[in-house]
C-alpha positions as a printed Julia matrix, in Angstrom:
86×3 Matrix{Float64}:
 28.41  25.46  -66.69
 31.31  27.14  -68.08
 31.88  25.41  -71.56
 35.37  27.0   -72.76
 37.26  29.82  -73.07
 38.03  31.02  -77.22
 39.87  34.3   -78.42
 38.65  36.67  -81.29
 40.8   38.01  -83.7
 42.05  40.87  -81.6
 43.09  38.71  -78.73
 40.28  39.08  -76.2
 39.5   36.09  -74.29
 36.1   35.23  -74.06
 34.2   32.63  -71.78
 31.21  30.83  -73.74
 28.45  29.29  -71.63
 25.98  26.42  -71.62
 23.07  25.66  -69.65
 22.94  21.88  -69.38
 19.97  22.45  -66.6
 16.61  22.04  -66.87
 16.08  25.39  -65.58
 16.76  29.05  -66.46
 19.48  30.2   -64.87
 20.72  33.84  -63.72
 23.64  36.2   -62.07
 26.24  32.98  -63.28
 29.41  34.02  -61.73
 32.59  33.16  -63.36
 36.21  32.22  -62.51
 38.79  33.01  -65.1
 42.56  32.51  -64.28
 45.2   33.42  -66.43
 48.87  33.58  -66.26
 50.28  37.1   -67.7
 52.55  38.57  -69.92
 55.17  38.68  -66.6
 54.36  34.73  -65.81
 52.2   36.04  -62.97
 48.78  34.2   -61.85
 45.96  36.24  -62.24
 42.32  35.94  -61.22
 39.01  37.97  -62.09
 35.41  37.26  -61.11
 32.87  38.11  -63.15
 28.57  37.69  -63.28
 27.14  36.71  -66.44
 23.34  38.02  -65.33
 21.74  35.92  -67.99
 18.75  34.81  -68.23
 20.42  31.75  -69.51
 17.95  29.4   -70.72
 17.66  25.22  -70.55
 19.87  23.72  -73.15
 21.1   27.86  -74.09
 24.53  29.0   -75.01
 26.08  32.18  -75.01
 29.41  34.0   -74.48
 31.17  37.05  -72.86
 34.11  39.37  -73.18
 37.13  39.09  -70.62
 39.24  41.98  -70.54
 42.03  39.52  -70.77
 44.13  40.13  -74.04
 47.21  37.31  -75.22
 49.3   37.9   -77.8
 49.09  34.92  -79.31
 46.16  32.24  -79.99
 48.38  29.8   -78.95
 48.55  30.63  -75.26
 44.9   30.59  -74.41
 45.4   26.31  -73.59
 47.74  26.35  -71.46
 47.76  30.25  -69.69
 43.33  30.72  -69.03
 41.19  28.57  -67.18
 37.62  29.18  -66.76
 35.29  27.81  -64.16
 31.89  28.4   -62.87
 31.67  29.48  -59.14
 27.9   29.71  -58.76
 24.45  30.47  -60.44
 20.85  31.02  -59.41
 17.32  30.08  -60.74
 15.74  32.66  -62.44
């Protein structure tokens, strides 16, 4: 499941993951929705390959850059679409 999105320091959003399965999972493909610097909707798909183990965490790099910190509750949304067993 998708846990959250966070920013780093330079404003990159980034999604962070966690396996609550009892099983490895692989190719977890992501949602992220974001409103823009124009007040557009926006939408990206991406596939975390993994192998992300039971009970594991991890994160990834969006290419989605805000301004400010502040934005990232109420302008990204992260969900996960779909994952396989590895």
């Amino acid at each position: 499941r998708v846990e959250r999105a966070a920013q780093d320091a330079d404003g990159y959003v980034w999604v962070q993951l966690a396996n609550r399965a009892d099983v490895a999972l692989k190719d977890i493909q992501v949602e992220t929705a974001w409103i823009d610097n124009q007040g557009q909707t926006r939408r990206d798909r991406e596939i975390y390959a993994g192998p992300l183990r039971p009970g594991g965490n991890d994160q990834f790099r969006t290419g989605i850059r805000l301004p400010r910190v502040q934005d990232l509750g109420s302008r990204v949304r992260v969900r996960a679409i779909s994952a396989q067993r590895y």
